Amino acid sequence: MSQATAGPLDALGHAAGIAAVHYYESVDSTNRVALELGAQGAAHGTLVVARSQSAGKGRAGRRWHSPPGQFYCSLIWRLPWPAERAPQVTLDVAVSVARAIESELGFAPVLRWPNDVLIEGRKCCGVLTELRTKGAEIDFLVIGIGLNVLPFSAHAPEEITDIAVSISEHAEQPVDLVDFGCRLLESL
């Protein structure tokens, strides 16, 4: 894993509600790093963002293919809620992602319960929420978002391009990764 550095995605720190940005060129999993930071007391709104992940993950431990150039982030939220409310966060974030995409593309993607965002039946985004508790209360949540913004390279595995899509493939004009990332984060 590379060290957190200043990088091109640091502009995401200007999005409303972001307390700090930990940027990595490459990391095994932004959720793993965010879980560590949360356990160390990182503030509500701390964002971990990477240009690529070597061990991105989805629900049920499934692998999330994470080539360079897409949008991979994990956000720490400290909410004074009972732990039983945590599943609602995943659904709320998926809805926010879909709304941000709709404002960018001009049409609404479809949600596949509980954490996938689809365009024409292909996955463009996955949301993975993990939590740590103190008794029956949430200590902190880590909300991971893997979003395919830019077109896939010609080297992407066929098993991925058959089931996944980038939002740029459906946009009428180029999608700027950082601008879209800021709008997405502000919509949460």
Short mmCIF file of N, CA and C in Angstrom, two decimals:
data_model
loop_
_atom_site.label_atom_id
_atom_site.label_comp_id
_atom_site.label_asym_id
_atom_site.label_seq_id
_atom_site.Cartn_x
_atom_site.Cartn_y
_atom_site.Cartn_z
N MET A 1 0.86 -1.17 0.00
CA MET A 1 0.00 0.00 0.00
C MET A 1 0.90 1.23 0.00
N SER A 2 0.57 2.18 -0.82
CA SER A 2 1.32 3.43 -0.83
C SER A 2 0.87 4.30 0.34
N GLN A 3 1.70 5.25 0.71
CA GLN A 3 1.37 6.18 1.78
C GLN A 3 0.34 7.19 1.30
N ALA A 4 -0.41 7.72 2.23
CA ALA A 4 -1.34 8.80 1.89
C ALA A 4 -0.51 10.01 1.46
N THR A 5 -0.88 10.59 0.35
CA THR A 5 -0.15 11.73 -0.19
C THR A 5 -1.14 12.77 -0.67
N ALA A 6 -0.61 13.92 -1.03
CA ALA A 6 -1.43 14.90 -1.74
C ALA A 6 -1.58 14.39 -3.16
N GLY A 7 -2.72 14.56 -3.74
CA GLY A 7 -2.91 14.04 -5.09
C GLY A 7 -4.03 14.75 -5.81
N PRO A 8 -4.29 14.33 -7.03
CA PRO A 8 -5.29 15.00 -7.85
C PRO A 8 -6.70 14.91 -7.31
N LEU A 9 -6.97 13.91 -6.49
CA LEU A 9 -8.31 13.78 -5.95
C LEU A 9 -8.48 14.52 -4.62
N ASP A 10 -7.42 15.20 -4.17
CA ASP A 10 -7.51 15.97 -2.93
C ASP A 10 -8.56 17.07 -3.02
N ALA A 11 -8.90 17.51 -4.22
CA ALA A 11 -9.94 18.53 -4.37
C ALA A 11 -11.27 18.05 -3.79
N LEU A 12 -11.41 16.74 -3.61
CA LEU A 12 -12.63 16.21 -3.00
C LEU A 12 -12.80 16.73 -1.58
N GLY A 13 -11.69 17.15 -0.96
CA GLY A 13 -11.75 17.69 0.38
C GLY A 13 -12.52 18.99 0.47
N HIS A 14 -12.77 19.62 -0.67
CA HIS A 14 -13.55 20.87 -0.69
C HIS A 14 -15.05 20.61 -0.73
N ALA A 15 -15.43 19.34 -0.90
CA ALA A 15 -16.86 19.00 -0.91
C ALA A 15 -17.42 19.23 0.50
N ALA A 16 -18.65 19.69 0.56
CA ALA A 16 -19.29 19.93 1.85
C ALA A 16 -19.33 18.64 2.66
N GLY A 17 -19.02 18.75 3.94
CA GLY A 17 -19.11 17.61 4.84
C GLY A 17 -17.86 16.75 4.93
N ILE A 18 -16.82 17.09 4.16
CA ILE A 18 -15.59 16.30 4.20
C ILE A 18 -14.63 16.95 5.20
N ALA A 19 -14.23 16.18 6.22
CA ALA A 19 -13.36 16.70 7.28
C ALA A 19 -11.88 16.60 6.91
N ALA A 20 -11.51 15.52 6.26
CA ALA A 20 -10.11 15.28 5.89
C ALA A 20 -10.09 14.28 4.74
N VAL A 21 -9.05 14.35 3.91
CA VAL A 21 -8.89 13.42 2.79
C VAL A 21 -7.57 12.67 2.95
N HIS A 22 -7.65 11.35 2.84
CA HIS A 22 -6.47 10.50 2.81
C HIS A 22 -6.42 9.91 1.40
N TYR A 23 -5.51 10.40 0.58
CA TYR A 23 -5.42 10.01 -0.83
C TYR A 23 -4.30 8.99 -1.01
N TYR A 24 -4.58 7.96 -1.79
CA TYR A 24 -3.60 6.93 -2.13
C TYR A 24 -3.62 6.70 -3.63
N GLU A 25 -2.47 6.55 -4.23
CA GLU A 25 -2.42 6.12 -5.63
C GLU A 25 -2.99 4.72 -5.73
N SER A 26 -2.55 3.85 -4.82
CA SER A 26 -3.02 2.46 -4.81
C SER A 26 -3.13 1.99 -3.36
N VAL A 27 -4.15 1.25 -3.08
CA VAL A 27 -4.38 0.70 -1.75
C VAL A 27 -5.07 -0.65 -1.92
N ASP A 28 -4.95 -1.52 -0.93
CA ASP A 28 -5.64 -2.79 -1.07
C ASP A 28 -7.16 -2.56 -1.04
N SER A 29 -7.65 -1.81 -0.04
CA SER A 29 -9.08 -1.54 0.07
C SER A 29 -9.27 -0.23 0.83
N THR A 30 -10.00 0.70 0.24
CA THR A 30 -10.27 1.96 0.94
C THR A 30 -11.10 1.70 2.20
N ASN A 31 -11.98 0.70 2.17
CA ASN A 31 -12.76 0.39 3.38
C ASN A 31 -11.84 -0.09 4.50
N ARG A 32 -10.87 -0.92 4.18
CA ARG A 32 -9.96 -1.41 5.22
C ARG A 32 -9.22 -0.26 5.86
N VAL A 33 -8.69 0.66 5.04
CA VAL A 33 -7.97 1.81 5.57
C VAL A 33 -8.90 2.67 6.42
N ALA A 34 -10.12 2.91 5.95
CA ALA A 34 -11.07 3.73 6.69
C ALA A 34 -11.46 3.07 8.01
N LEU A 35 -11.60 1.75 8.03
CA LEU A 35 -11.90 1.06 9.28
C LEU A 35 -10.77 1.27 10.30
N GLU A 36 -9.53 1.20 9.83
CA GLU A 36 -8.39 1.45 10.72
C GLU A 36 -8.41 2.89 11.23
N LEU A 37 -8.64 3.84 10.33
CA LEU A 37 -8.68 5.25 10.74
C LEU A 37 -9.82 5.50 11.73
N GLY A 38 -10.96 4.90 11.47
CA GLY A 38 -12.09 5.05 12.38
C GLY A 38 -11.78 4.51 13.76
N ALA A 39 -11.13 3.36 13.81
CA ALA A 39 -10.74 2.77 15.09
C ALA A 39 -9.74 3.65 15.84
N GLN A 40 -8.98 4.44 15.09
CA GLN A 40 -8.00 5.37 15.69
C GLN A 40 -8.64 6.71 16.05
N GLY A 41 -9.93 6.86 15.81
CA GLY A 41 -10.63 8.08 16.20
C GLY A 41 -10.81 9.12 15.11
N ALA A 42 -10.61 8.75 13.84
CA ALA A 42 -10.79 9.73 12.76
C ALA A 42 -12.18 10.36 12.83
N ALA A 43 -12.24 11.61 12.46
CA ALA A 43 -13.46 12.40 12.58
C ALA A 43 -14.54 11.98 11.58
N HIS A 44 -15.78 12.29 11.94
CA HIS A 44 -16.91 12.17 11.02
C HIS A 44 -16.57 12.96 9.76
N GLY A 45 -16.79 12.36 8.60
CA GLY A 45 -16.50 13.05 7.34
C GLY A 45 -15.11 12.80 6.81
N THR A 46 -14.33 11.94 7.45
CA THR A 46 -13.00 11.59 6.92
C THR A 46 -13.18 10.73 5.68
N LEU A 47 -12.47 11.07 4.62
CA LEU A 47 -12.59 10.38 3.33
C LEU A 47 -11.27 9.71 2.98
N VAL A 48 -11.35 8.45 2.58
CA VAL A 48 -10.21 7.71 2.04
C VAL A 48 -10.52 7.50 0.57
N VAL A 49 -9.60 7.93 -0.29
CA VAL A 49 -9.82 7.83 -1.73
C VAL A 49 -8.56 7.28 -2.39
N ALA A 50 -8.76 6.46 -3.42
CA ALA A 50 -7.62 5.86 -4.12
C ALA A 50 -7.91 5.80 -5.61
N ARG A 51 -6.83 5.86 -6.38
CA ARG A 51 -6.97 5.72 -7.84
C ARG A 51 -7.15 4.27 -8.24
N SER A 52 -6.66 3.35 -7.42
CA SER A 52 -6.89 1.92 -7.68
C SER A 52 -6.86 1.16 -6.37
N GLN A 53 -7.46 -0.03 -6.40
CA GLN A 53 -7.47 -0.93 -5.25
C GLN A 53 -7.01 -2.30 -5.72
N SER A 54 -6.19 -2.96 -4.93
CA SER A 54 -5.75 -4.31 -5.29
C SER A 54 -6.67 -5.38 -4.71
N ALA A 55 -7.45 -5.03 -3.70
CA ALA A 55 -8.35 -6.00 -3.07
C ALA A 55 -9.68 -5.34 -2.73
N GLY A 56 -10.24 -4.59 -3.69
CA GLY A 56 -11.54 -4.00 -3.48
C GLY A 56 -12.56 -5.10 -3.23
N LYS A 57 -13.57 -4.79 -2.42
CA LYS A 57 -14.53 -5.84 -2.08
C LYS A 57 -15.94 -5.31 -2.13
N GLY A 58 -16.84 -6.24 -2.35
CA GLY A 58 -18.26 -5.94 -2.36
C GLY A 58 -18.95 -6.74 -1.27
N ARG A 59 -20.26 -6.78 -1.35
CA ARG A 59 -21.05 -7.53 -0.37
C ARG A 59 -20.65 -8.99 -0.39
N ALA A 60 -20.77 -9.63 0.76
CA ALA A 60 -20.48 -11.05 0.93
C ALA A 60 -19.05 -11.39 0.52
N GLY A 61 -18.14 -10.41 0.65
CA GLY A 61 -16.73 -10.65 0.35
C GLY A 61 -16.40 -10.78 -1.12
N ARG A 62 -17.35 -10.47 -2.00
CA ARG A 62 -17.07 -10.55 -3.43
C ARG A 62 -16.00 -9.54 -3.82
N ARG A 63 -15.23 -9.88 -4.83
CA ARG A 63 -14.17 -8.99 -5.31
C ARG A 63 -14.78 -7.87 -6.14
N TRP A 64 -14.27 -6.66 -5.96
CA TRP A 64 -14.66 -5.52 -6.78
C TRP A 64 -13.46 -5.18 -7.65
N HIS A 65 -13.56 -5.42 -8.94
CA HIS A 65 -12.48 -5.11 -9.88
C HIS A 65 -12.24 -3.60 -9.83
N SER A 66 -11.00 -3.19 -9.50
CA SER A 66 -10.71 -1.78 -9.22
C SER A 66 -9.52 -1.26 -10.01
N PRO A 67 -9.64 -1.17 -11.35
CA PRO A 67 -8.51 -0.68 -12.14
C PRO A 67 -8.30 0.82 -11.91
N PRO A 68 -7.13 1.33 -12.25
CA PRO A 68 -6.86 2.76 -12.07
C PRO A 68 -7.85 3.63 -12.84
N GLY A 69 -8.12 4.80 -12.26
CA GLY A 69 -8.88 5.80 -12.98
C GLY A 69 -10.36 5.87 -12.68
N GLN A 70 -10.88 5.01 -11.84
CA GLN A 70 -12.30 5.10 -11.49
C GLN A 70 -12.42 5.82 -10.14
N PHE A 71 -13.56 5.77 -9.51
CA PHE A 71 -13.79 6.49 -8.26
C PHE A 71 -13.98 5.49 -7.14
N TYR A 72 -12.97 5.37 -6.28
CA TYR A 72 -13.01 4.45 -5.14
C TYR A 72 -12.82 5.26 -3.88
N CYS A 73 -13.81 5.26 -3.03
CA CYS A 73 -13.68 6.02 -1.79
C CYS A 73 -14.41 5.32 -0.66
N SER A 74 -14.00 5.67 0.55
CA SER A 74 -14.68 5.22 1.76
C SER A 74 -14.78 6.42 2.68
N LEU A 75 -15.95 6.59 3.23
CA LEU A 75 -16.26 7.75 4.05
C LEU A 75 -16.61 7.28 5.46
N ILE A 76 -16.02 7.93 6.46
CA ILE A 76 -16.31 7.60 7.85
C ILE A 76 -17.43 8.52 8.33
N TRP A 77 -18.47 7.91 8.85
CA TRP A 77 -19.56 8.65 9.46
C TRP A 77 -19.71 8.19 10.90
N ARG A 78 -19.83 9.13 11.78
CA ARG A 78 -20.11 8.86 13.20
C ARG A 78 -21.52 9.38 13.46
N LEU A 79 -22.45 8.46 13.53
CA LEU A 79 -23.86 8.82 13.70
C LEU A 79 -24.34 8.33 15.07
N PRO A 80 -25.07 9.15 15.80
CA PRO A 80 -25.57 8.74 17.12
C PRO A 80 -26.85 7.90 16.98
N TRP A 81 -26.70 6.76 16.36
CA TRP A 81 -27.85 5.92 16.04
C TRP A 81 -27.67 4.54 16.67
N PRO A 82 -28.80 3.86 16.89
CA PRO A 82 -28.69 2.44 17.26
C PRO A 82 -28.18 1.65 16.05
N ALA A 83 -27.41 0.61 16.31
CA ALA A 83 -26.79 -0.17 15.23
C ALA A 83 -27.83 -0.76 14.27
N GLU A 84 -29.02 -1.01 14.74
CA GLU A 84 -30.05 -1.60 13.88
C GLU A 84 -30.44 -0.69 12.72
N ARG A 85 -30.11 0.58 12.79
CA ARG A 85 -30.43 1.51 11.69
C ARG A 85 -29.37 1.52 10.59
N ALA A 86 -28.23 0.89 10.81
CA ALA A 86 -27.12 0.94 9.86
C ALA A 86 -27.49 0.49 8.44
N PRO A 87 -28.28 -0.57 8.25
CA PRO A 87 -28.60 -0.98 6.87
C PRO A 87 -29.27 0.12 6.05
N GLN A 88 -29.97 1.03 6.70
CA GLN A 88 -30.63 2.11 5.98
C GLN A 88 -29.62 3.01 5.27
N VAL A 89 -28.42 3.13 5.86
CA VAL A 89 -27.40 4.00 5.27
C VAL A 89 -27.02 3.51 3.88
N THR A 90 -26.85 2.20 3.71
CA THR A 90 -26.49 1.64 2.41
C THR A 90 -27.53 2.03 1.36
N LEU A 91 -28.79 1.86 1.69
CA LEU A 91 -29.87 2.20 0.76
C LEU A 91 -29.88 3.70 0.46
N ASP A 92 -29.72 4.52 1.50
CA ASP A 92 -29.72 5.97 1.31
C ASP A 92 -28.57 6.42 0.41
N VAL A 93 -27.39 5.83 0.61
CA VAL A 93 -26.24 6.20 -0.21
C VAL A 93 -26.46 5.75 -1.65
N ALA A 94 -26.99 4.54 -1.85
CA ALA A 94 -27.25 4.08 -3.22
C ALA A 94 -28.23 5.01 -3.93
N VAL A 95 -29.25 5.48 -3.22
CA VAL A 95 -30.21 6.43 -3.80
C VAL A 95 -29.49 7.74 -4.14
N SER A 96 -28.62 8.22 -3.26
CA SER A 96 -27.88 9.46 -3.53
C SER A 96 -26.98 9.32 -4.75
N VAL A 97 -26.33 8.17 -4.89
CA VAL A 97 -25.49 7.92 -6.06
C VAL A 97 -26.35 7.96 -7.32
N ALA A 98 -27.48 7.28 -7.28
CA ALA A 98 -28.37 7.24 -8.45
C ALA A 98 -28.85 8.64 -8.82
N ARG A 99 -29.17 9.46 -7.82
CA ARG A 99 -29.61 10.83 -8.10
C ARG A 99 -28.49 11.68 -8.69
N ALA A 100 -27.26 11.49 -8.19
CA ALA A 100 -26.12 12.24 -8.75
C ALA A 100 -25.88 11.84 -10.21
N ILE A 101 -26.00 10.55 -10.48
CA ILE A 101 -25.83 10.07 -11.86
C ILE A 101 -26.95 10.63 -12.74
N GLU A 102 -28.16 10.63 -12.23
CA GLU A 102 -29.28 11.16 -13.01
C GLU A 102 -29.05 12.63 -13.35
N SER A 103 -28.54 13.40 -12.41
CA SER A 103 -28.30 14.81 -12.71
C SER A 103 -27.18 14.98 -13.72
N GLU A 104 -26.23 14.05 -13.75
CA GLU A 104 -25.11 14.10 -14.70
C GLU A 104 -25.54 13.62 -16.09
N LEU A 105 -26.30 12.54 -16.13
CA LEU A 105 -26.63 11.90 -17.40
C LEU A 105 -28.00 12.30 -17.96
N GLY A 106 -28.88 12.78 -17.10
CA GLY A 106 -30.20 13.14 -17.59
C GLY A 106 -31.18 12.00 -17.59
N PHE A 107 -30.81 10.84 -17.09
CA PHE A 107 -31.77 9.75 -16.92
C PHE A 107 -31.42 8.99 -15.65
N ALA A 108 -32.42 8.34 -15.11
CA ALA A 108 -32.24 7.67 -13.82
C ALA A 108 -31.73 6.25 -13.99
N PRO A 109 -30.65 5.90 -13.29
CA PRO A 109 -30.25 4.50 -13.24
C PRO A 109 -31.22 3.74 -12.34
N VAL A 110 -31.07 2.45 -12.29
CA VAL A 110 -31.95 1.57 -11.52
C VAL A 110 -31.17 1.06 -10.32
N LEU A 111 -31.85 0.94 -9.18
CA LEU A 111 -31.23 0.35 -8.00
C LEU A 111 -31.56 -1.14 -7.95
N ARG A 112 -30.55 -1.92 -7.62
CA ARG A 112 -30.75 -3.36 -7.37
C ARG A 112 -30.45 -3.55 -5.89
N TRP A 113 -31.49 -3.88 -5.17
CA TRP A 113 -31.40 -3.98 -3.72
C TRP A 113 -30.27 -4.92 -3.31
N PRO A 114 -29.49 -4.59 -2.29
CA PRO A 114 -29.59 -3.36 -1.51
C PRO A 114 -28.53 -2.33 -1.84
N ASN A 115 -27.58 -2.65 -2.75
CA ASN A 115 -26.42 -1.76 -2.82
C ASN A 115 -25.85 -1.52 -4.22
N ASP A 116 -26.54 -1.91 -5.25
CA ASP A 116 -26.01 -1.76 -6.60
C ASP A 116 -26.78 -0.70 -7.37
N VAL A 117 -26.05 0.02 -8.23
CA VAL A 117 -26.66 0.99 -9.13
C VAL A 117 -26.37 0.51 -10.55
N LEU A 118 -27.43 0.38 -11.36
CA LEU A 118 -27.32 -0.20 -12.69
C LEU A 118 -27.74 0.80 -13.77
N ILE A 119 -27.06 0.69 -14.91
CA ILE A 119 -27.46 1.40 -16.12
C ILE A 119 -27.66 0.34 -17.20
N GLU A 120 -28.87 0.28 -17.73
CA GLU A 120 -29.22 -0.71 -18.76
C GLU A 120 -28.81 -2.12 -18.34
N GLY A 121 -29.07 -2.45 -17.07
CA GLY A 121 -28.84 -3.79 -16.56
C GLY A 121 -27.40 -4.12 -16.19
N ARG A 122 -26.49 -3.16 -16.36
CA ARG A 122 -25.09 -3.39 -16.02
C ARG A 122 -24.69 -2.50 -14.84
N LYS A 123 -23.86 -3.01 -13.99
CA LYS A 123 -23.50 -2.33 -12.74
C LYS A 123 -22.51 -1.21 -12.99
N CYS A 124 -22.86 -0.02 -12.49
CA CYS A 124 -21.93 1.11 -12.57
C CYS A 124 -21.40 1.50 -11.19
N CYS A 125 -22.08 1.04 -10.14
CA CYS A 125 -21.66 1.41 -8.79
C CYS A 125 -22.09 0.36 -7.79
N GLY A 126 -21.23 0.17 -6.79
CA GLY A 126 -21.57 -0.66 -5.64
C GLY A 126 -21.28 0.13 -4.38
N VAL A 127 -22.12 -0.10 -3.37
CA VAL A 127 -21.95 0.55 -2.07
C VAL A 127 -21.78 -0.55 -1.03
N LEU A 128 -20.76 -0.43 -0.21
CA LEU A 128 -20.51 -1.39 0.87
C LEU A 128 -20.37 -0.63 2.17
N THR A 129 -21.28 -0.88 3.11
CA THR A 129 -21.23 -0.23 4.41
C THR A 129 -20.80 -1.25 5.46
N GLU A 130 -19.81 -0.85 6.25
CA GLU A 130 -19.35 -1.68 7.36
C GLU A 130 -19.42 -0.81 8.62
N LEU A 131 -19.61 -1.43 9.77
CA LEU A 131 -19.73 -0.64 10.97
C LEU A 131 -18.98 -1.26 12.13
N ARG A 132 -18.71 -0.40 13.09
CA ARG A 132 -18.17 -0.80 14.38
C ARG A 132 -19.13 -0.22 15.41
N THR A 133 -19.40 -1.00 16.44
CA THR A 133 -20.37 -0.60 17.44
C THR A 133 -19.74 -0.46 18.82
N LYS A 134 -20.46 0.25 19.65
CA LYS A 134 -20.19 0.30 21.09
C LYS A 134 -21.50 -0.11 21.74
N GLY A 135 -21.55 -1.34 22.19
CA GLY A 135 -22.81 -1.86 22.71
C GLY A 135 -23.81 -1.94 21.58
N ALA A 136 -24.99 -1.37 21.78
CA ALA A 136 -26.04 -1.41 20.76
C ALA A 136 -26.03 -0.16 19.87
N GLU A 137 -25.03 0.71 20.06
CA GLU A 137 -24.95 1.96 19.31
C GLU A 137 -23.84 1.90 18.25
N ILE A 138 -24.01 2.68 17.21
CA ILE A 138 -22.97 2.80 16.18
C ILE A 138 -21.82 3.62 16.76
N ASP A 139 -20.61 3.08 16.68
CA ASP A 139 -19.41 3.88 16.97
C ASP A 139 -19.09 4.69 15.72
N PHE A 140 -18.93 3.96 14.59
CA PHE A 140 -18.76 4.63 13.30
C PHE A 140 -19.11 3.67 12.17
N LEU A 141 -19.47 4.26 11.06
CA LEU A 141 -19.75 3.53 9.82
C LEU A 141 -18.67 3.87 8.81
N VAL A 142 -18.36 2.92 7.95
CA VAL A 142 -17.52 3.17 6.78
C VAL A 142 -18.38 2.86 5.57
N ILE A 143 -18.56 3.87 4.74
CA ILE A 143 -19.37 3.72 3.53
C ILE A 143 -18.43 3.71 2.34
N GLY A 144 -18.29 2.55 1.72
CA GLY A 144 -17.43 2.41 0.55
C GLY A 144 -18.25 2.57 -0.72
N ILE A 145 -17.70 3.34 -1.65
CA ILE A 145 -18.37 3.55 -2.94
C ILE A 145 -17.37 3.24 -4.04
N GLY A 146 -17.71 2.30 -4.88
CA GLY A 146 -16.93 2.01 -6.08
C GLY A 146 -17.77 2.38 -7.27
N LEU A 147 -17.32 3.41 -8.00
CA LEU A 147 -18.13 3.95 -9.10
C LEU A 147 -17.30 3.98 -10.37
N ASN A 148 -17.83 3.36 -11.41
CA ASN A 148 -17.18 3.37 -12.72
C ASN A 148 -17.55 4.67 -13.42
N VAL A 149 -16.61 5.60 -13.44
CA VAL A 149 -16.86 6.91 -14.04
C VAL A 149 -16.33 6.94 -15.47
N LEU A 150 -15.09 6.53 -15.64
CA LEU A 150 -14.43 6.64 -16.93
C LEU A 150 -14.58 5.35 -17.74
N PRO A 151 -14.48 5.43 -19.06
CA PRO A 151 -14.60 4.21 -19.88
C PRO A 151 -13.54 3.19 -19.48
N PHE A 152 -13.90 1.92 -19.58
CA PHE A 152 -12.95 0.85 -19.29
C PHE A 152 -11.89 0.80 -20.37
N SER A 153 -10.70 0.40 -19.99
CA SER A 153 -9.63 0.26 -20.97
C SER A 153 -9.88 -1.00 -21.80
N ALA A 154 -9.19 -1.08 -22.90
CA ALA A 154 -9.30 -2.26 -23.75
C ALA A 154 -8.76 -3.50 -23.05
N HIS A 155 -8.05 -3.31 -21.95
CA HIS A 155 -7.46 -4.43 -21.23
C HIS A 155 -8.34 -4.95 -20.10
N ALA A 156 -9.52 -4.38 -19.93
CA ALA A 156 -10.42 -4.84 -18.86
C ALA A 156 -10.87 -6.27 -19.18
N PRO A 157 -10.94 -7.12 -18.16
CA PRO A 157 -11.39 -8.49 -18.40
C PRO A 157 -12.81 -8.54 -18.96
N GLU A 158 -13.04 -9.45 -19.88
CA GLU A 158 -14.35 -9.57 -20.53
C GLU A 158 -15.45 -9.85 -19.52
N GLU A 159 -15.13 -10.64 -18.47
CA GLU A 159 -16.16 -10.95 -17.48
C GLU A 159 -16.61 -9.70 -16.73
N ILE A 160 -15.78 -8.66 -16.74
CA ILE A 160 -16.17 -7.40 -16.12
C ILE A 160 -16.97 -6.55 -17.10
N THR A 161 -16.49 -6.39 -18.31
CA THR A 161 -17.18 -5.52 -19.27
C THR A 161 -18.55 -6.07 -19.67
N ASP A 162 -18.77 -7.36 -19.49
CA ASP A 162 -20.09 -7.94 -19.77
C ASP A 162 -21.13 -7.54 -18.73
N ILE A 163 -20.70 -7.28 -17.49
CA ILE A 163 -21.65 -7.02 -16.42
C ILE A 163 -21.54 -5.60 -15.84
N ALA A 164 -20.49 -4.87 -16.22
CA ALA A 164 -20.26 -3.54 -15.66
C ALA A 164 -20.27 -2.50 -16.78
N VAL A 165 -20.51 -1.25 -16.36
CA VAL A 165 -20.55 -0.14 -17.31
C VAL A 165 -20.04 1.10 -16.59
N SER A 166 -19.49 2.03 -17.35
CA SER A 166 -19.10 3.31 -16.75
C SER A 166 -20.15 4.35 -17.10
N ILE A 167 -20.29 5.34 -16.22
CA ILE A 167 -21.28 6.38 -16.51
C ILE A 167 -20.88 7.20 -17.72
N SER A 168 -19.58 7.29 -18.00
CA SER A 168 -19.12 8.05 -19.17
C SER A 168 -19.64 7.46 -20.48
N GLU A 169 -19.87 6.15 -20.49
CA GLU A 169 -20.36 5.51 -21.70
C GLU A 169 -21.76 5.99 -22.06
N HIS A 170 -22.46 6.60 -21.13
CA HIS A 170 -23.83 7.06 -21.37
C HIS A 170 -23.98 8.57 -21.25
N ALA A 171 -22.88 9.26 -21.03
CA ALA A 171 -22.93 10.72 -20.89
C ALA A 171 -22.82 11.38 -22.26
N GLU A 172 -23.48 12.50 -22.42
CA GLU A 172 -23.42 13.23 -23.67
C GLU A 172 -22.17 14.09 -23.77
N GLN A 173 -21.50 14.33 -22.65
CA GLN A 173 -20.26 15.09 -22.64
C GLN A 173 -19.31 14.41 -21.65
N PRO A 174 -18.01 14.67 -21.74
CA PRO A 174 -17.06 14.01 -20.84
C PRO A 174 -17.40 14.26 -19.37
N VAL A 175 -17.21 13.24 -18.56
CA VAL A 175 -17.46 13.33 -17.13
C VAL A 175 -16.12 13.56 -16.44
N ASP A 176 -16.00 14.64 -15.70
CA ASP A 176 -14.79 14.94 -14.94
C ASP A 176 -14.86 14.19 -13.61
N LEU A 177 -13.89 13.31 -13.38
CA LEU A 177 -13.89 12.45 -12.20
C LEU A 177 -13.97 13.25 -10.90
N VAL A 178 -13.16 14.29 -10.76
CA VAL A 178 -13.12 15.05 -9.51
C VAL A 178 -14.40 15.88 -9.34
N ASP A 179 -14.85 16.56 -10.38
CA ASP A 179 -16.08 17.34 -10.28
C ASP A 179 -17.27 16.46 -9.92
N PHE A 180 -17.37 15.32 -10.60
CA PHE A 180 -18.48 14.42 -10.31
C PHE A 180 -18.35 13.87 -8.90
N GLY A 181 -17.14 13.51 -8.49
CA GLY A 181 -16.91 13.02 -7.14
C GLY A 181 -17.35 14.02 -6.08
N CYS A 182 -17.03 15.29 -6.29
CA CYS A 182 -17.44 16.35 -5.36
C CYS A 182 -18.97 16.45 -5.29
N ARG A 183 -19.62 16.44 -6.44
CA ARG A 183 -21.08 16.54 -6.46
C ARG A 183 -21.71 15.32 -5.76
N LEU A 184 -21.13 14.16 -6.01
CA LEU A 184 -21.64 12.94 -5.38
C LEU A 184 -21.50 13.03 -3.86
N LEU A 185 -20.32 13.39 -3.39
CA LEU A 185 -20.09 13.46 -1.94
C LEU A 185 -21.00 14.50 -1.29
N GLU A 186 -21.23 15.60 -1.97
CA GLU A 186 -22.12 16.63 -1.41
C GLU A 186 -23.57 16.18 -1.38
N SER A 187 -23.93 15.20 -2.19
CA SER A 187 -25.30 14.72 -2.20
C SER A 187 -25.60 13.73 -1.09
N LEU A 188 -24.55 13.26 -0.40
CA LEU A 188 -24.76 12.26 0.64
C LEU A 188 -25.29 12.86 1.93
#
